[in-house]
Amino acid sequence: MNTKTTVISQEALDRQFSYCDKIAAYFQAAGYTPKAYVETYGCQQNEADSERIRGMLAQCGYSMCDGPEGADVVVMNTCAIRENANQRVFGNLGALTHTKRRHPAQKIFLCGCMAGQEVVSTRIKNSFHHVDGVFSTHHFWQFPEILYKVLTTGKRQFYIADEAGSIAEGLPVLRSNDLKAWVSIMYGCNNFCTYCIVPYVRGRERSRRPEDILAECRQLAAAGIKEITLLGQNVNSYGKDLDCGVDFADLLAQIAQIEGDFLIRFMTSHPRDASTKLFDTMAKYDKIAKQLHLPFQSGSSRVLKAMNRHYDRETYLEKVRYAKAVMPGLVLTSDVIVGFPGETAEEFEETITLIEQVRYDALFTFIFSPRPGTPAAKMEDPTPKEEKSRRFDRLCAVQNHISEQIHAGYAGHTFRCLVDGTDKDLLTARTEGGRLVRFAGDKALIGTYQNITITGHNTWSLTGERKG
Ligand code: SAH
Ligand code: SF4
Ligand code: F3S
């Protein structure tokens, strides 16, 4: 495998744009506006990538539609994090044989993290003949070229070379939300947690230059965006590969000084590299939301070592104590894996006690899923499925109780919230900590900040009333 990451040159990007022009000219001459549908699975990183894929499609003359029926191009941007994610995609991909039969000109592409798994591309090559192209995350900037080749030659295209990864600046982007924007600050991951597929499918850690990120954030702020979420698999190691003296805390501080009424969020913060400097920076700037997603994965130091997480229970708890001390009211969320190979009943209890000690506002809970090619997939795993499910249910019950109690404590308090949409007859809004609040109000309030007094709650969300 090539281990050096590359920055895509302007010439190479211009070649892609010329493919866009050719495709657009072809459809224009035919007097036809083609339609495209992009379906996204997985995390925010993929959402952000899909916005760029849509941007490229728009530049090729496509208008977006909201389903595969009748679409001239369908792109499935996939996730490989757990086995059920893969299965869902294969199921949905199978169903596209029907949409293609009804619209034979339909071209179908599979990209994203699953496309980086050799088992997947081989299976598509051999058994999913209705799929016209497969490209991994390293190749997504070449989508115009892939599309052009499929349209002009009718031949299937596979752009799946195993690479360390690349950075392509200046790709067009079609954002799906005009209040909230994703900004990838880095790509890939070097951590190789033993259960995780991401480093294999997204390549080595590589940071965008601070000036490119700042320019994008300035543009967003000037366009009136209300929330910017900085994305990376491990944002705390931002800049280490650049040698430019800017670490993640510095980057946050610089973005926080951009003019405009917006909040900054970020994910994901790896506990190993989460520093007191980061927490102090968060505390210092009003623009940085007092919200932290700090995945702990397990409460047992032995399991954490087997996961290759490079921190133990005590150092994790110490970081949480510090973060809460400098940011009273901090909203804290996390990821946890139940049933890692060899996790004993006692070690699972340590996960429960950690949750009870930290008292997270919300948790994303997962049962371990073996990923082919990762070290954990080869580890001895004697715990029966039923026992893992029992542990999972117990953990969810403990967390739900805590979330409920924390939400109950919101009663009567007033929060400045961004009104971001509707849910049936009500409006939805987010507190600075990212908690969902529903309240009655006029749709014209969408896109504004409102003071909302909390009047009710359940485990997952709050209800409130707008303060006049
Ligand atoms: N980079 C982030 C995680 C991205 S993946 C971080 O390090 O925190 C999101 C979450 O999926 C992980 O935090 C983990 O809890 C879960 N996950 C990853 N691989 C998994 C697997 N093989 N089985 C079950 N859960 C997994
Ligand atoms: Fe996966 Fe670990 Fe990297 Fe997160 S830090 S993406 S869990 S390898
Ligand atoms: Fe899935 Fe890839 Fe994200 S595996 S979780 S879409 S980085």
Coordinates of C-alpha atoms and ligand atoms in Angstrom, one line a residue:
M1 CA 0.0 0.0 0.0
N2 CA 1.2 3.5 -0.8
T3 CA 1.5 5.2 2.6
K4 CA 2.0 8.8 1.5
T5 CA -1.0 11.0 1.3
T6 CA -1.3 13.4 -1.6
V7 CA -2.8 16.8 -2.1
I8 CA -4.7 16.8 -5.4
S9 CA -3.3 19.4 -7.8
Q10 CA -5.4 22.2 -9.4
E11 CA -4.6 20.7 -12.8
A12 CA -6.0 17.4 -11.7
L13 CA -9.1 19.1 -10.4
D14 CA -9.5 21.2 -13.5
R15 CA -9.5 18.0 -15.5
Q16 CA -12.5 16.8 -13.4
F17 CA -14.3 20.1 -13.9
S18 CA -13.8 19.7 -17.7
Y19 CA -15.6 16.3 -17.4
C20 CA -18.4 18.1 -15.6
D21 CA -18.6 20.7 -18.5
K22 CA -18.7 17.9 -21.1
I23 CA -21.5 16.1 -19.3
A24 CA -23.5 19.3 -18.8
A25 CA -23.1 20.3 -22.4
Y26 CA -24.3 16.9 -23.6
F27 CA -27.5 17.1 -21.6
Q28 CA -28.0 20.8 -22.5
A29 CA -27.7 20.0 -26.2
A30 CA -30.3 17.3 -25.8
G31 CA -32.6 19.7 -23.9
Y32 CA -32.8 17.3 -21.0
T33 CA -32.3 18.0 -17.3
P34 CA -31.1 14.7 -15.8
K35 CA -32.0 13.8 -12.2
A36 CA -29.7 12.4 -9.5
Y37 CA -30.3 10.7 -6.2
V38 CA -27.6 10.4 -3.5
E39 CA -28.3 8.2 -0.5
T40 CA -26.1 8.5 2.5
Y41 CA -25.4 5.9 5.2
G42 CA -23.1 6.2 8.2
C43 CA -21.6 9.2 10.0
Q44 CA -21.4 13.0 9.4
Q45 CA -18.2 12.5 7.5
N46 CA -20.2 10.7 4.8
E47 CA -23.0 13.4 5.0
A48 CA -20.3 15.9 4.2
D49 CA -18.9 13.8 1.4
S50 CA -22.4 13.4 -0.1
E51 CA -22.8 17.2 -0.2
R52 CA -19.7 17.3 -2.4
I53 CA -20.9 14.5 -4.6
R54 CA -24.1 16.4 -5.1
G55 CA -22.1 19.5 -5.8
M56 CA -20.2 17.7 -8.6
L57 CA -23.5 16.2 -9.9
A58 CA -25.0 19.7 -10.0
Q59 CA -22.0 21.0 -11.9
C60 CA -22.6 18.1 -14.4
G61 CA -26.1 19.6 -14.9
Y62 CA -28.1 17.2 -12.7
S63 CA -30.9 18.3 -10.5
M64 CA -31.4 16.4 -7.2
C65 CA -34.4 14.2 -6.6
D66 CA -35.4 12.4 -3.4
G67 CA -35.6 8.8 -4.3
P68 CA -34.1 6.3 -6.8
E69 CA -37.3 5.9 -8.9
G70 CA -36.8 7.6 -12.3
A71 CA -33.3 8.9 -11.3
D72 CA -30.7 9.0 -14.1
V73 CA -27.9 8.6 -11.5
V74 CA -28.1 6.8 -8.1
V75 CA -25.2 7.1 -5.8
M76 CA -25.1 5.0 -2.6
N77 CA -22.5 6.5 -0.2
T78 CA -22.0 3.7 2.2
C79 CA -20.8 2.9 5.7
A80 CA -18.9 -0.2 6.8
I81 CA -18.7 0.4 10.6
R82 CA -20.8 -2.7 11.6
E83 CA -22.0 -5.7 9.7
N84 CA -25.6 -4.7 9.7
A85 CA -24.6 -1.4 7.9
N86 CA -23.2 -3.5 5.0
Q87 CA -26.2 -5.8 4.9
R88 CA -28.6 -2.9 4.7
V89 CA -26.7 -1.5 1.7
F90 CA -26.7 -4.9 -0.1
G91 CA -30.4 -5.2 0.4
N92 CA -31.1 -1.7 -0.9
L93 CA -28.7 -2.2 -3.8
G94 CA -30.6 -5.4 -4.8
A95 CA -33.8 -3.4 -4.9
L96 CA -32.3 -1.0 -7.5
T97 CA -32.5 -3.8 -10.1
H98 CA -36.2 -2.9 -10.3
T99 CA -35.8 0.9 -10.6
K100 CA -33.2 0.2 -13.3
R101 CA -35.5 -2.2 -15.2
R102 CA -38.2 0.6 -15.2
H103 CA -35.6 3.2 -16.3
P104 CA -32.8 1.4 -18.2
A105 CA -30.7 4.5 -18.6
Q106 CA -30.2 4.6 -14.8
K107 CA -26.6 4.5 -13.8
I108 CA -25.8 3.2 -10.3
F109 CA -22.7 3.9 -8.2
L110 CA -21.5 2.6 -4.9
C111 CA -19.0 4.7 -3.0
G112 CA -17.9 5.5 0.5
C113 CA -16.4 3.2 3.2
M114 CA -17.8 -0.1 1.9
A115 CA -16.2 0.6 -1.4
G116 CA -12.9 0.5 0.4
Q117 CA -13.4 -3.2 1.4
E118 CA -12.1 -5.6 -1.1
V119 CA -14.7 -8.2 -0.3
V120 CA -17.4 -5.7 -1.2
S121 CA -16.0 -4.6 -4.5
T122 CA -15.4 -8.2 -5.5
R123 CA -18.9 -9.1 -4.6
I124 CA -20.3 -6.2 -6.6
K125 CA -18.1 -7.1 -9.6
N126 CA -19.3 -10.7 -9.6
S127 CA -22.9 -10.5 -8.4
F128 CA -24.3 -7.0 -8.8
H129 CA -24.0 -6.4 -12.5
H130 CA -26.5 -3.6 -12.5
V131 CA -24.0 -1.5 -10.5
D132 CA -22.1 0.7 -13.0
G133 CA -19.3 2.0 -10.9
V134 CA -17.6 1.6 -7.5
F135 CA -15.2 4.2 -6.0
S136 CA -13.6 4.4 -2.6
T137 CA -13.3 7.5 -0.5
H138 CA -9.8 8.1 -1.9
H139 CA -11.3 8.5 -5.4
F140 CA -14.5 10.5 -4.8
W141 CA -13.0 13.7 -6.2
Q142 CA -12.7 11.7 -9.5
F143 CA -16.4 11.1 -9.7
P144 CA -17.0 13.3 -12.8
E145 CA -14.4 11.2 -14.7
I146 CA -16.0 8.0 -13.5
L147 CA -19.4 9.2 -14.5
Y148 CA -18.2 10.4 -17.9
K149 CA -16.6 7.1 -18.7
V150 CA -19.7 5.2 -17.7
L151 CA -21.9 7.5 -19.8
T152 CA -19.7 7.4 -22.9
T153 CA -18.4 3.8 -22.9
G154 CA -21.1 2.0 -21.0
K155 CA -18.3 0.1 -19.3
R156 CA -18.3 -0.5 -15.5
Q157 CA -15.7 1.5 -13.6
F158 CA -13.9 0.4 -10.4
Y159 CA -11.7 3.0 -8.7
I160 CA -10.7 1.2 -5.6
A161 CA -6.9 1.3 -5.4
D162 CA -5.7 0.9 -1.8
E163 CA -4.1 4.3 -1.0
A164 CA -3.1 6.3 2.0
G165 CA -5.6 9.0 0.9
S166 CA -5.7 12.5 -0.5
I167 CA -7.0 16.0 0.1
A168 CA -9.0 17.7 -2.6
E169 CA -9.7 21.4 -2.0
G170 CA -12.2 23.5 -4.0
L171 CA -14.7 20.8 -4.9
P172 CA -18.2 22.2 -5.5
V173 CA -20.6 21.6 -2.6
L174 CA -24.4 21.4 -2.5
R175 CA -25.2 21.9 1.2
S176 CA -28.4 20.2 2.3
N177 CA -29.1 22.7 5.2
D178 CA -28.8 26.4 5.1
L179 CA -28.6 26.7 9.0
K180 CA -26.0 24.1 9.8
A181 CA -22.9 23.2 7.9
W182 CA -20.3 20.3 8.2
V183 CA -16.7 21.2 7.7
S184 CA -14.2 18.4 7.4
I185 CA -11.0 19.5 8.9
M186 CA -9.1 16.2 8.4
Y187 CA -9.6 12.8 6.9
G188 CA -8.7 9.3 7.8
C189 CA -7.4 7.9 11.0
N190 CA -4.1 6.5 12.4
N191 CA -5.4 5.0 15.6
F192 CA -6.2 1.5 14.5
C193 CA -8.5 0.7 17.5
T194 CA -8.6 -3.1 17.2
Y195 CA -12.3 -3.3 16.4
C196 CA -12.5 -0.6 13.8
I197 CA -12.6 -0.6 10.0
V198 CA -12.2 3.1 9.5
P199 CA -8.4 3.3 9.2
Y200 CA -8.5 0.6 6.5
V201 CA -11.3 2.3 4.4
R202 CA -10.4 5.9 4.9
G203 CA -6.7 5.8 4.9
R204 CA -4.1 7.7 7.0
E205 CA -4.8 10.8 9.0
R206 CA -4.4 14.0 7.0
S207 CA -5.3 17.6 7.9
R208 CA -6.5 20.3 5.7
R209 CA -4.5 23.5 5.9
P210 CA -5.8 26.0 8.5
E211 CA -6.1 28.8 6.0
D212 CA -8.4 26.6 3.8
I213 CA -10.6 25.7 6.8
L214 CA -10.7 29.3 8.0
A215 CA -11.7 30.5 4.5
E216 CA -14.5 28.0 4.3
C217 CA -15.8 29.0 7.8
R218 CA -15.6 32.7 7.0
Q219 CA -17.6 32.1 3.9
L220 CA -20.2 30.1 5.8
A221 CA -20.4 32.7 8.5
A222 CA -20.9 35.5 5.9
A223 CA -23.7 33.4 4.3
G224 CA -25.5 33.4 7.7
I225 CA -24.8 29.8 8.7
K226 CA -25.8 29.4 12.4
E227 CA -23.9 26.2 13.3
I228 CA -20.6 24.9 12.0
T229 CA -19.6 21.3 12.9
L230 CA -16.0 20.5 12.5
L231 CA -15.5 16.9 11.4
G232 CA -12.7 14.4 11.8
Q233 CA -12.3 10.9 13.2
N234 CA -9.9 12.2 15.8
V235 CA -10.0 16.0 15.7
N236 CA -7.6 16.2 18.6
S237 CA -4.7 15.1 16.4
Y238 CA -5.5 17.9 13.9
G239 CA -2.4 19.5 12.5
K240 CA 0.2 16.8 13.6
D241 CA 0.9 16.0 10.0
L242 CA 1.2 19.6 8.9
D243 CA 4.0 21.0 10.9
C244 CA 2.5 24.4 10.9
G245 CA 2.3 25.0 14.6
V246 CA -1.5 25.0 14.7
D247 CA -3.2 22.3 16.8
F248 CA -6.9 21.7 17.2
A249 CA -7.4 24.0 20.1
D250 CA -5.6 26.8 18.1
L251 CA -7.8 26.1 15.1
L252 CA -10.9 26.3 17.3
A253 CA -9.8 29.6 18.8
Q254 CA -9.2 31.1 15.3
I255 CA -12.6 30.0 14.0
A256 CA -14.2 31.3 17.2
Q257 CA -12.8 34.8 16.3
I258 CA -14.6 34.9 12.9
E259 CA -17.4 37.5 13.0
G260 CA -21.0 36.3 13.0
D261 CA -23.7 34.8 15.1
F262 CA -22.9 31.1 14.9
L263 CA -21.9 28.2 17.2
I264 CA -19.0 25.8 16.6
R265 CA -19.4 22.1 17.4
F266 CA -17.0 19.3 16.6
M267 CA -16.6 15.6 16.5
T268 CA -15.0 13.2 17.3
S269 CA -12.7 13.9 20.1
H270 CA -10.5 10.9 21.1
P271 CA -9.9 10.9 24.8
R272 CA -6.2 10.1 24.5
D273 CA -5.5 13.4 22.8
A274 CA -8.1 15.5 24.5
S275 CA -6.0 18.1 26.4
T276 CA -6.6 20.6 29.1
K277 CA -5.7 23.2 26.5
L278 CA -8.7 22.0 24.4
F279 CA -11.1 22.3 27.4
D280 CA -9.7 25.7 28.4
T281 CA -10.2 26.9 24.8
M282 CA -13.8 25.6 24.7
A283 CA -14.5 27.4 28.0
K284 CA -13.0 30.7 26.8
Y285 CA -15.0 31.3 23.7
D286 CA -18.8 31.8 23.7
K287 CA -19.0 30.7 20.1
I288 CA -17.8 27.2 21.0
A289 CA -20.8 25.1 22.1
K290 CA -20.3 23.6 25.6
Q291 CA -20.9 20.2 24.2
L292 CA -18.4 17.3 24.1
H293 CA -18.7 13.9 22.4
L294 CA -15.9 11.9 24.1
P295 CA -16.3 8.2 23.3
F296 CA -15.1 6.0 26.1
Q297 CA -15.9 2.6 24.5
S298 CA -15.5 0.6 27.7
G299 CA -15.2 1.3 31.5
S300 CA -12.6 -1.5 31.9
S301 CA -8.9 -0.6 31.6
R302 CA -8.1 -4.2 30.5
V303 CA -10.6 -4.0 27.6
L304 CA -9.5 -0.5 26.7
K305 CA -5.9 -1.9 26.3
A306 CA -7.2 -4.7 24.1
M307 CA -9.1 -2.1 22.1
N308 CA -5.8 -0.2 21.6
R309 CA -7.4 3.0 22.9
H310 CA -4.3 4.3 24.7
Y311 CA -6.0 5.6 27.8
D312 CA -7.4 3.9 30.9
R313 CA -10.5 4.3 33.0
E314 CA -8.8 6.7 35.5
T315 CA -7.2 9.0 32.9
Y316 CA -10.6 9.2 31.1
L317 CA -12.4 10.0 34.3
E318 CA -9.8 12.7 35.1
K319 CA -10.3 14.4 31.8
V320 CA -14.1 14.4 32.3
R321 CA -13.6 15.9 35.7
Y322 CA -11.5 18.7 34.3
A323 CA -13.8 19.4 31.4
K324 CA -16.8 19.6 33.7
A325 CA -14.9 21.8 36.2
V326 CA -14.0 24.4 33.6
M327 CA -17.4 24.2 31.8
P328 CA -20.2 23.9 34.3
G329 CA -23.3 22.8 32.4
L330 CA -21.3 20.9 29.8
V331 CA -23.4 18.5 27.8
L332 CA -21.4 15.3 27.5
T333 CA -22.2 12.4 25.1
S334 CA -20.2 9.3 24.3
D335 CA -20.0 6.0 22.4
V336 CA -19.7 2.6 24.0
I337 CA -19.2 -0.9 22.7
V338 CA -20.8 -3.9 24.6
G339 CA -19.5 -7.4 24.2
F340 CA -15.9 -6.7 22.9
P341 CA -14.2 -10.1 22.6
G342 CA -13.4 -11.5 26.0
E343 CA -15.3 -8.8 27.9
T344 CA -16.2 -10.5 31.3
A345 CA -19.3 -9.8 33.4
E346 CA -17.1 -7.9 35.8
E347 CA -15.6 -5.8 33.1
F348 CA -19.1 -5.0 31.8
E349 CA -20.0 -3.9 35.3
E350 CA -17.1 -1.4 35.1
T351 CA -18.7 0.1 32.0
I352 CA -22.0 0.5 34.0
T353 CA -20.2 2.1 37.0
L354 CA -18.4 4.5 34.6
I355 CA -21.7 5.6 33.1
E356 CA -23.1 6.1 36.6
Q357 CA -20.1 8.1 37.6
V358 CA -20.0 10.4 34.6
R359 CA -23.7 10.7 34.0
Y360 CA -23.8 11.3 30.2
D361 CA -26.6 13.3 28.7
A362 CA -26.8 10.7 26.0
L363 CA -25.0 7.6 24.8
F364 CA -24.6 5.9 21.4
T365 CA -24.5 2.2 22.3
F366 CA -23.3 -0.6 20.1
I367 CA -22.9 -4.3 20.3
F368 CA -19.4 -5.4 19.0
S369 CA -19.5 -6.4 15.4
P370 CA -16.5 -8.2 14.0
R371 CA -15.0 -6.5 10.9
P372 CA -13.0 -8.6 8.5
G373 CA -9.3 -7.6 8.5
T374 CA -9.3 -6.0 12.0
P375 CA -7.4 -7.6 14.9
A376 CA -10.5 -7.9 17.1
A377 CA -12.3 -10.1 14.5
K378 CA -9.7 -12.8 15.2
M379 CA -9.9 -12.6 19.0
E380 CA -11.4 -15.3 21.0
D381 CA -15.0 -14.4 21.8
P382 CA -16.7 -16.9 24.1
T383 CA -19.6 -14.7 25.3
P384 CA -22.9 -16.0 23.8
K385 CA -25.0 -13.5 21.7
E386 CA -27.9 -13.7 24.2
E387 CA -25.6 -12.6 27.0
K388 CA -24.3 -9.7 25.0
S389 CA -27.9 -8.7 24.2
R390 CA -28.7 -8.9 27.9
R391 CA -25.8 -6.6 28.7
F392 CA -26.8 -4.2 26.0
D393 CA -30.4 -3.9 27.3
R394 CA -29.2 -3.4 30.8
L395 CA -26.8 -0.6 29.7
C396 CA -29.5 1.1 27.7
A397 CA -31.8 1.0 30.7
V398 CA -29.2 2.5 33.0
Q399 CA -28.4 5.3 30.5
N400 CA -32.1 6.0 29.8
H401 CA -32.7 6.5 33.5
I402 CA -29.8 8.9 33.7
S403 CA -30.9 10.9 30.6
E404 CA -34.4 11.1 31.9
Q405 CA -33.1 12.4 35.3
I406 CA -30.9 15.0 33.6
H407 CA -33.7 16.2 31.4
A408 CA -36.0 16.5 34.4
G409 CA -33.5 18.9 35.9
Y410 CA -34.0 21.2 32.9
A411 CA -37.6 22.0 34.0
G412 CA -38.2 25.7 34.5
H413 CA -34.8 26.8 33.0
T414 CA -34.6 29.0 30.0
F415 CA -32.2 28.3 27.1
R416 CA -31.2 30.2 24.0
C417 CA -32.0 27.7 21.3
L418 CA -31.6 27.7 17.5
V419 CA -35.0 27.0 15.9
D420 CA -34.1 24.5 13.1
G421 CA -37.2 22.8 11.8
T422 CA -40.6 21.3 12.4
D423 CA -42.0 18.1 13.8
K424 CA -45.7 17.7 13.0
D425 CA -47.4 20.8 14.4
L426 CA -44.5 21.9 16.6
L427 CA -41.2 23.6 15.9
T428 CA -37.9 22.0 16.8
A429 CA -34.9 23.7 18.3
R430 CA -31.5 22.8 19.8
T431 CA -30.0 24.0 23.0
E432 CA -26.3 25.1 22.9
G433 CA -25.6 21.6 24.3
G434 CA -27.4 20.1 21.3
R435 CA -30.5 18.8 23.1
L436 CA -33.7 18.7 21.1
V437 CA -36.6 20.9 22.2
R438 CA -40.1 21.0 20.7
F439 CA -42.3 24.0 21.2
A440 CA -45.3 25.7 19.6
G441 CA -44.5 28.7 17.4
D442 CA -44.7 30.3 13.9
K443 CA -42.6 28.7 11.2
A444 CA -41.1 32.1 10.5
L445 CA -39.0 31.6 13.6
I446 CA -37.0 28.9 11.8
G447 CA -33.4 30.1 11.5
T448 CA -33.6 32.4 14.5
Y449 CA -32.4 32.0 18.1
Q450 CA -35.2 32.0 20.7
N451 CA -35.3 31.9 24.5
I452 CA -37.2 28.8 25.4
T453 CA -38.4 27.8 28.9
I454 CA -38.4 24.0 29.5
T455 CA -41.8 22.7 30.6
G456 CA -41.6 19.0 29.9
H457 CA -39.3 16.1 28.9
N458 CA -38.8 12.5 28.1
T459 CA -35.6 10.4 27.8
W460 CA -34.5 11.8 24.5
S461 CA -35.9 15.3 24.2
L462 CA -37.5 18.3 25.9
T463 CA -40.6 20.4 25.4
G464 CA -40.8 24.1 26.1
E465 CA -42.5 27.5 25.6
R466 CA -41.1 30.5 23.9
K467 CA -40.4 33.3 26.3
G468 CA -42.1 36.4 24.8
Ligands
SAH1 N1 -13.5 8.1 15.4 C1 -14.5 7.9 16.4 C2 -15.4 6.8 16.1 C3 -16.0 6.6 14.8 S1 -17.0 5.1 14.6 C4 -13.8 7.7 17.7 O1 -12.8 7.2 17.8 O2 -14.5 7.9 18.7 C5 -18.3 5.5 15.7 C6 -18.5 4.5 16.8 O3 -18.8 3.2 16.3 C7 -17.3 4.2 17.6 O4 -17.0 5.1 18.6 C8 -17.6 2.8 18.3 O5 -18.3 3.0 19.5 C9 -18.5 2.2 17.2 N2 -17.8 1.1 16.5 C10 -16.8 1.2 15.7 N3 -16.4 -0.1 15.3 C11 -17.3 -0.9 15.8 C12 -17.5 -2.3 15.7 N4 -16.6 -3.1 15.0 N5 -18.5 -2.9 16.4 C13 -19.3 -2.1 17.2 N6 -19.2 -0.8 17.3 C14 -18.2 -0.2 16.6
SF4_2 FE1 -12.0 3.9 14.5 FE2 -10.5 4.3 16.6 FE3 -10.0 5.7 14.4 FE4 -12.2 6.2 15.9 S1 -10.1 6.5 16.6 S2 -12.1 5.9 13.7 S3 -12.7 4.1 16.6 S4 -9.7 3.5 14.7
F3S3 FE1 -19.2 4.5 8.6 FE2 -17.2 5.3 7.2 FE3 -18.3 6.9 9.0 S1 -17.4 3.3 8.1 S2 -19.1 5.6 10.5 S3 -19.2 6.2 7.2 S4 -16.1 6.8 8.5

